[in-house]
Amino acid sequence: MSEAQPAARTGVRDLTAFQKNILVVLAEEPRYGLAVKRELEEYYGEEVNHGRLYPNLDDLVEEGMVEKSELDKRTNQYALTDAGVEAVFDDLSWALGKFVATDERAERVRDVVAEHE
């Protein structure tokens, strides 16, 4: 487990925001570690340290939300598992349930979804 993480977690509600963002990046397509790192750096606008990324990827693998496979001797690929997909849906559902409190917000969410279809 990475530092400052609880010994046992019970799903997406116990993941850090950084771990949830890893899941979202992997929701698009499987990626090797450096590609995940680049996506996160673009999102955060700053460097993501290897010492932060890989322990969190390993934690997500341990939790069964991410699958790790070897592309070659030096490169691993990471992919969302069914549990990882459900974790992303669970988190989105919870956030949208809280956020979509008005018709105006609901319309904005529909616009965002339509934009990505």
Coordinates of N, CA and C in Angstrom, one line a residue:
M1 N 0.8 -1.2 0.0 CA 0.0 0.0 0.0 C 0.9 1.2 0.0
S2 N 0.4 2.3 -0.6 CA 1.2 3.5 -0.6 C 1.0 4.2 0.8
E3 N 2.0 5.0 1.0 CA 2.0 5.7 2.3 C 0.7 6.5 2.6
A4 N 0.3 6.5 3.8 CA -0.9 7.3 4.2 C -2.2 6.7 3.7
Q5 N -2.2 5.5 3.3 CA -3.5 4.8 2.9 C -3.9 3.9 4.0
P6 N -5.3 3.7 4.1 CA -5.7 2.8 5.1 C -5.4 1.4 4.8
A7 N -5.3 0.5 5.7 CA -4.9 -0.9 5.5 C -5.9 -1.6 4.7
A8 N -7.2 -1.4 4.9 CA -8.2 -2.1 4.1 C -9.2 -1.0 3.6
R9 N -9.5 -1.2 2.3 CA -10.5 -0.2 1.7 C -11.7 -1.0 1.3
T10 N -12.8 -0.3 1.2 CA -14.0 -0.9 0.8 C -14.6 -0.4 -0.5
G11 N -13.8 0.1 -1.4 CA -14.3 0.5 -2.7 C -14.0 1.9 -3.0
V12 N -14.7 2.5 -4.0 CA -14.4 3.8 -4.6 C -14.5 4.9 -3.5
R13 N -15.4 4.8 -2.6 CA -15.6 5.8 -1.6 C -14.3 6.0 -0.7
D14 N -13.5 5.0 -0.7 CA -12.3 5.1 0.1 C -11.0 5.5 -0.7
L15 N -11.2 5.6 -2.0 CA -10.1 6.0 -2.9 C -9.7 7.5 -2.7
T16 N -8.5 7.8 -3.0 CA -8.1 9.2 -3.0 C -8.6 9.8 -4.3
A17 N -8.6 11.1 -4.4 CA -9.0 11.8 -5.7 C -8.0 11.4 -6.7
F18 N -6.7 11.3 -6.4 CA -5.7 10.9 -7.4 C -6.0 9.5 -7.9
Q19 N -6.4 8.6 -7.1 CA -6.7 7.3 -7.5 C -7.9 7.3 -8.4
K20 N -8.9 8.0 -8.1 CA -10.1 8.2 -8.9 C -9.8 8.7 -10.3
N21 N -8.8 9.7 -10.3 CA -8.4 10.3 -11.6 C -7.7 9.2 -12.4
I22 N -6.9 8.4 -11.8 CA -6.2 7.3 -12.5 C -7.3 6.4 -13.2
L23 N -8.3 6.1 -12.4 CA -9.4 5.2 -13.0 C -10.1 5.9 -14.2
V24 N -10.3 7.2 -14.1 CA -10.9 7.9 -15.2 C -10.0 7.9 -16.4
V25 N -8.7 8.1 -16.2 CA -7.8 8.1 -17.4 C -7.9 6.7 -18.0
L26 N -7.9 5.6 -17.2 CA -7.9 4.3 -17.8 C -9.3 3.9 -18.3
A27 N -10.3 4.7 -18.0 CA -11.7 4.4 -18.5 C -11.7 4.6 -20.0
E28 N -10.9 5.5 -20.5 CA -10.9 5.8 -22.0 C -10.3 4.6 -22.8
E29 N -9.1 4.1 -22.3 CA -8.5 2.9 -22.9 C -7.4 2.4 -22.0
P30 N -6.9 1.2 -22.2 CA -5.8 0.7 -21.4 C -4.5 1.6 -21.8
R31 N -3.6 1.8 -20.9 CA -2.4 2.6 -21.1 C -1.3 2.0 -20.4
Y32 N -0.1 2.3 -20.9 CA 1.1 2.0 -20.1 C 1.4 3.1 -19.1
G33 N 2.2 2.8 -18.1 CA 2.3 3.7 -17.0 C 2.7 5.2 -17.4
L34 N 3.6 5.4 -18.3 CA 4.0 6.7 -18.7 C 2.9 7.5 -19.4
A35 N 2.1 6.7 -20.1 CA 0.9 7.4 -20.8 C -0.1 7.9 -19.7
V36 N -0.3 7.1 -18.7 CA -1.1 7.5 -17.5 C -0.5 8.7 -16.9
K37 N 0.8 8.7 -16.7 CA 1.5 9.8 -16.1 C 1.3 11.1 -16.9
R38 N 1.5 11.0 -18.2 CA 1.3 12.2 -19.1 C -0.1 12.7 -19.0
E39 N -1.1 11.9 -19.1 CA -2.5 12.3 -19.0 C -2.8 13.1 -17.7
L40 N -2.3 12.5 -16.6 CA -2.5 13.2 -15.3 C -1.7 14.5 -15.2
E41 N -0.5 14.5 -15.8 CA 0.2 15.8 -15.8 C -0.5 16.9 -16.6
E42 N -1.1 16.5 -17.7 CA -1.9 17.4 -18.4 C -3.1 17.9 -17.6
Y43 N -3.7 17.1 -16.9 CA -4.9 17.4 -16.1 C -4.4 18.4 -14.9
Y44 N -3.4 18.0 -14.2 CA -3.0 18.7 -13.0 C -2.1 19.9 -13.4
G45 N -1.6 20.0 -14.6 CA -0.7 21.1 -15.0 C 0.6 21.1 -14.3
E46 N 1.0 20.0 -13.8 CA 2.3 19.9 -13.1 C 2.8 18.4 -13.2
E47 N 4.1 18.2 -12.9 CA 4.7 16.9 -12.9 C 4.1 16.0 -11.9
V48 N 3.8 14.8 -12.3 CA 3.4 13.7 -11.4 C 4.6 12.8 -11.2
N49 N 5.0 12.7 -10.0 CA 6.2 11.9 -9.6 C 5.9 10.4 -9.7
H50 N 6.9 9.7 -10.3 CA 6.8 8.2 -10.4 C 6.5 7.6 -9.0
G51 N 7.1 8.2 -8.0 CA 6.9 7.6 -6.6 C 5.5 7.8 -6.1
R52 N 4.7 8.7 -6.8 CA 3.3 8.8 -6.4 C 2.4 8.0 -7.3
L53 N 2.7 7.9 -8.6 CA 1.9 7.2 -9.6 C 1.9 5.7 -9.4
Y54 N 3.1 5.1 -9.4 CA 3.2 3.6 -9.4 C 2.7 3.0 -8.1
P55 N 2.9 3.5 -6.9 CA 2.3 2.9 -5.8 C 0.8 3.0 -5.8
N56 N 0.2 4.1 -6.3 CA -1.2 4.2 -6.5 C -1.8 3.2 -7.5
L57 N -1.1 3.1 -8.6 CA -1.5 2.0 -9.6 C -1.5 0.7 -9.0
D58 N -0.4 0.4 -8.2 CA -0.3 -0.9 -7.5 C -1.5 -1.1 -6.5
D59 N -1.8 -0.1 -5.8 CA -3.0 -0.2 -4.9 C -4.3 -0.5 -5.6
L60 N -4.5 0.1 -6.8 CA -5.7 -0.1 -7.6 C -5.7 -1.5 -8.2
V61 N -4.5 -2.0 -8.5 CA -4.4 -3.4 -8.9 C -4.8 -4.4 -7.8
E62 N -4.2 -4.1 -6.6 CA -4.5 -4.9 -5.4 C -6.0 -4.8 -5.1
E63 N -6.6 -3.7 -5.3 CA -8.1 -3.6 -5.0 C -8.9 -4.3 -6.1
G64 N -8.3 -4.7 -7.2 CA -9.1 -5.4 -8.2 C -9.8 -4.4 -9.2
M65 N -9.4 -3.1 -9.1 CA -10.0 -2.2 -10.0 C -9.3 -1.9 -11.3
V66 N -8.0 -2.3 -11.3 CA -7.1 -2.2 -12.4 C -6.4 -3.5 -12.6
E67 N -6.2 -3.9 -13.9 CA -5.5 -5.1 -14.3 C -4.1 -4.6 -14.9
K68 N -3.1 -5.3 -14.4 CA -1.7 -5.0 -14.9 C -1.2 -6.1 -15.7
S69 N -0.7 -5.8 -16.9 CA -0.1 -6.9 -17.8 C 1.2 -6.4 -18.3
E70 N 2.0 -7.3 -18.7 CA 3.3 -6.9 -19.2 C 3.3 -6.7 -20.7
L71 N 3.7 -5.6 -21.2 CA 3.8 -5.3 -22.7 C 5.1 -5.8 -23.2
D72 N 6.2 -5.5 -22.4 CA 7.5 -6.0 -22.7 C 8.3 -6.1 -21.4
K73 N 9.6 -6.4 -21.4 CA 10.3 -6.6 -20.2 C 10.3 -5.3 -19.3
R74 N 10.1 -4.2 -19.9 CA 10.2 -2.9 -19.1 C 8.9 -2.2 -19.0
T75 N 7.9 -2.6 -19.7 CA 6.7 -1.8 -19.8 C 5.5 -2.6 -19.4
N76 N 4.7 -2.0 -18.4 CA 3.4 -2.6 -18.0 C 2.3 -1.8 -18.6
Q77 N 1.2 -2.5 -18.9 CA 0.0 -1.9 -19.4 C -1.0 -2.0 -18.3
Y78 N -1.8 -1.0 -18.1 CA -2.9 -1.0 -17.1 C -4.2 -0.8 -17.7
A79 N -5.2 -1.6 -17.3 CA -6.6 -1.5 -17.9 C -7.6 -1.6 -16.7
L80 N -8.7 -0.9 -16.9 CA -9.8 -1.0 -16.0 C -10.4 -2.3 -16.0
T81 N -10.7 -2.9 -14.8 CA -11.5 -4.1 -14.7 C -12.9 -3.7 -14.6
D82 N -13.8 -4.8 -14.6 CA -15.2 -4.5 -14.4 C -15.5 -3.8 -13.1
A83 N -14.7 -4.1 -12.1 CA -14.8 -3.5 -10.8 C -14.4 -2.0 -10.9
G84 N -13.4 -1.7 -11.7 CA -13.0 -0.4 -11.9 C -14.0 0.5 -12.6
V85 N -14.6 -0.1 -13.6 CA -15.7 0.5 -14.3 C -16.9 0.8 -13.4
E86 N -17.2 -0.1 -12.6 CA -18.3 0.1 -11.6 C -17.9 1.2 -10.6
A87 N -16.6 1.3 -10.2 CA -16.2 2.3 -9.3 C -16.3 3.7 -9.9
V88 N -16.0 3.8 -11.2 CA -16.1 5.1 -11.9 C -17.6 5.5 -11.9
F89 N -18.5 4.5 -12.3 CA -19.9 4.8 -12.4 C -20.5 5.1 -11.0
D90 N -20.0 4.5 -10.0 CA -20.5 4.7 -8.6 C -20.1 6.2 -8.2
D91 N -18.9 6.6 -8.5 CA -18.5 7.9 -8.2 C -19.2 9.0 -9.0
L92 N -19.4 8.7 -10.3 CA -20.1 9.7 -11.1 C -21.6 9.8 -10.7
S93 N -22.2 8.7 -10.4 CA -23.6 8.6 -9.9 C -23.8 9.4 -8.6
W94 N -22.9 9.2 -7.7 CA -23.0 9.9 -6.4 C -22.8 11.5 -6.7
A95 N -21.7 11.8 -7.4 CA -21.5 13.3 -7.7 C -22.6 13.9 -8.4
L96 N -23.2 13.2 -9.4 CA -24.3 13.8 -10.2 C -25.5 13.9 -9.4
G97 N -25.8 12.9 -8.5 CA -26.9 13.0 -7.6 C -26.9 14.2 -6.7
K98 N -25.7 14.6 -6.3 CA -25.6 15.8 -5.5 C -25.6 17.1 -6.3
F99 N -25.0 17.0 -7.5 CA -24.8 18.2 -8.3 C -26.0 18.6 -9.1
V100 N -26.8 17.7 -9.6 CA -27.9 18.0 -10.4 C -29.1 18.3 -9.5
A101 N -29.1 19.4 -8.9 CA -30.1 19.9 -8.0 C -31.1 20.8 -8.6
T102 N -30.8 21.3 -9.8 CA -31.7 22.2 -10.5 C -31.8 21.8 -12.0
D103 N -32.9 22.2 -12.6 CA -33.1 22.0 -14.0 C -31.9 22.5 -14.9
E104 N -31.4 23.7 -14.5 CA -30.3 24.3 -15.2 C -29.1 23.4 -15.2
R105 N -28.8 22.9 -14.0 CA -27.6 22.0 -13.9 C -27.8 20.7 -14.7
A106 N -29.0 20.2 -14.6 CA -29.3 19.0 -15.3 C -29.1 19.2 -16.8
E107 N -29.5 20.3 -17.3 CA -29.4 20.6 -18.7 C -27.9 20.8 -19.1
R108 N -27.1 21.4 -18.2 CA -25.7 21.5 -18.5 C -25.0 20.1 -18.5
V109 N -25.4 19.2 -17.6 CA -24.9 17.9 -17.6 C -25.3 17.1 -18.9
R110 N -26.5 17.3 -19.4 CA -27.0 16.7 -20.6 C -26.1 17.2 -21.8
D111 N -25.8 18.5 -21.8 CA -25.0 19.1 -22.8 C -23.6 18.5 -22.9
V112 N -23.0 18.3 -21.7 CA -21.7 17.7 -21.6 C -21.7 16.3 -22.1
V113 N -22.7 15.5 -21.7 CA -22.8 14.1 -22.2 C -23.0 14.1 -23.7
A114 N -23.9 15.0 -24.3 CA -24.1 15.0 -25.7 C -22.8 15.4 -26.5
E115 N -22.0 16.3 -25.9 CA -20.7 16.7 -26.5 C -19.8 15.5 -26.6
H116 N -19.9 14.5 -25.8 CA -18.9 13.4 -25.8 C -19.5 12.1 -26.4
E117 N -20.7 12.2 -27.0 CA -21.3 11.0 -27.6 C -20.8 10.8 -29.0

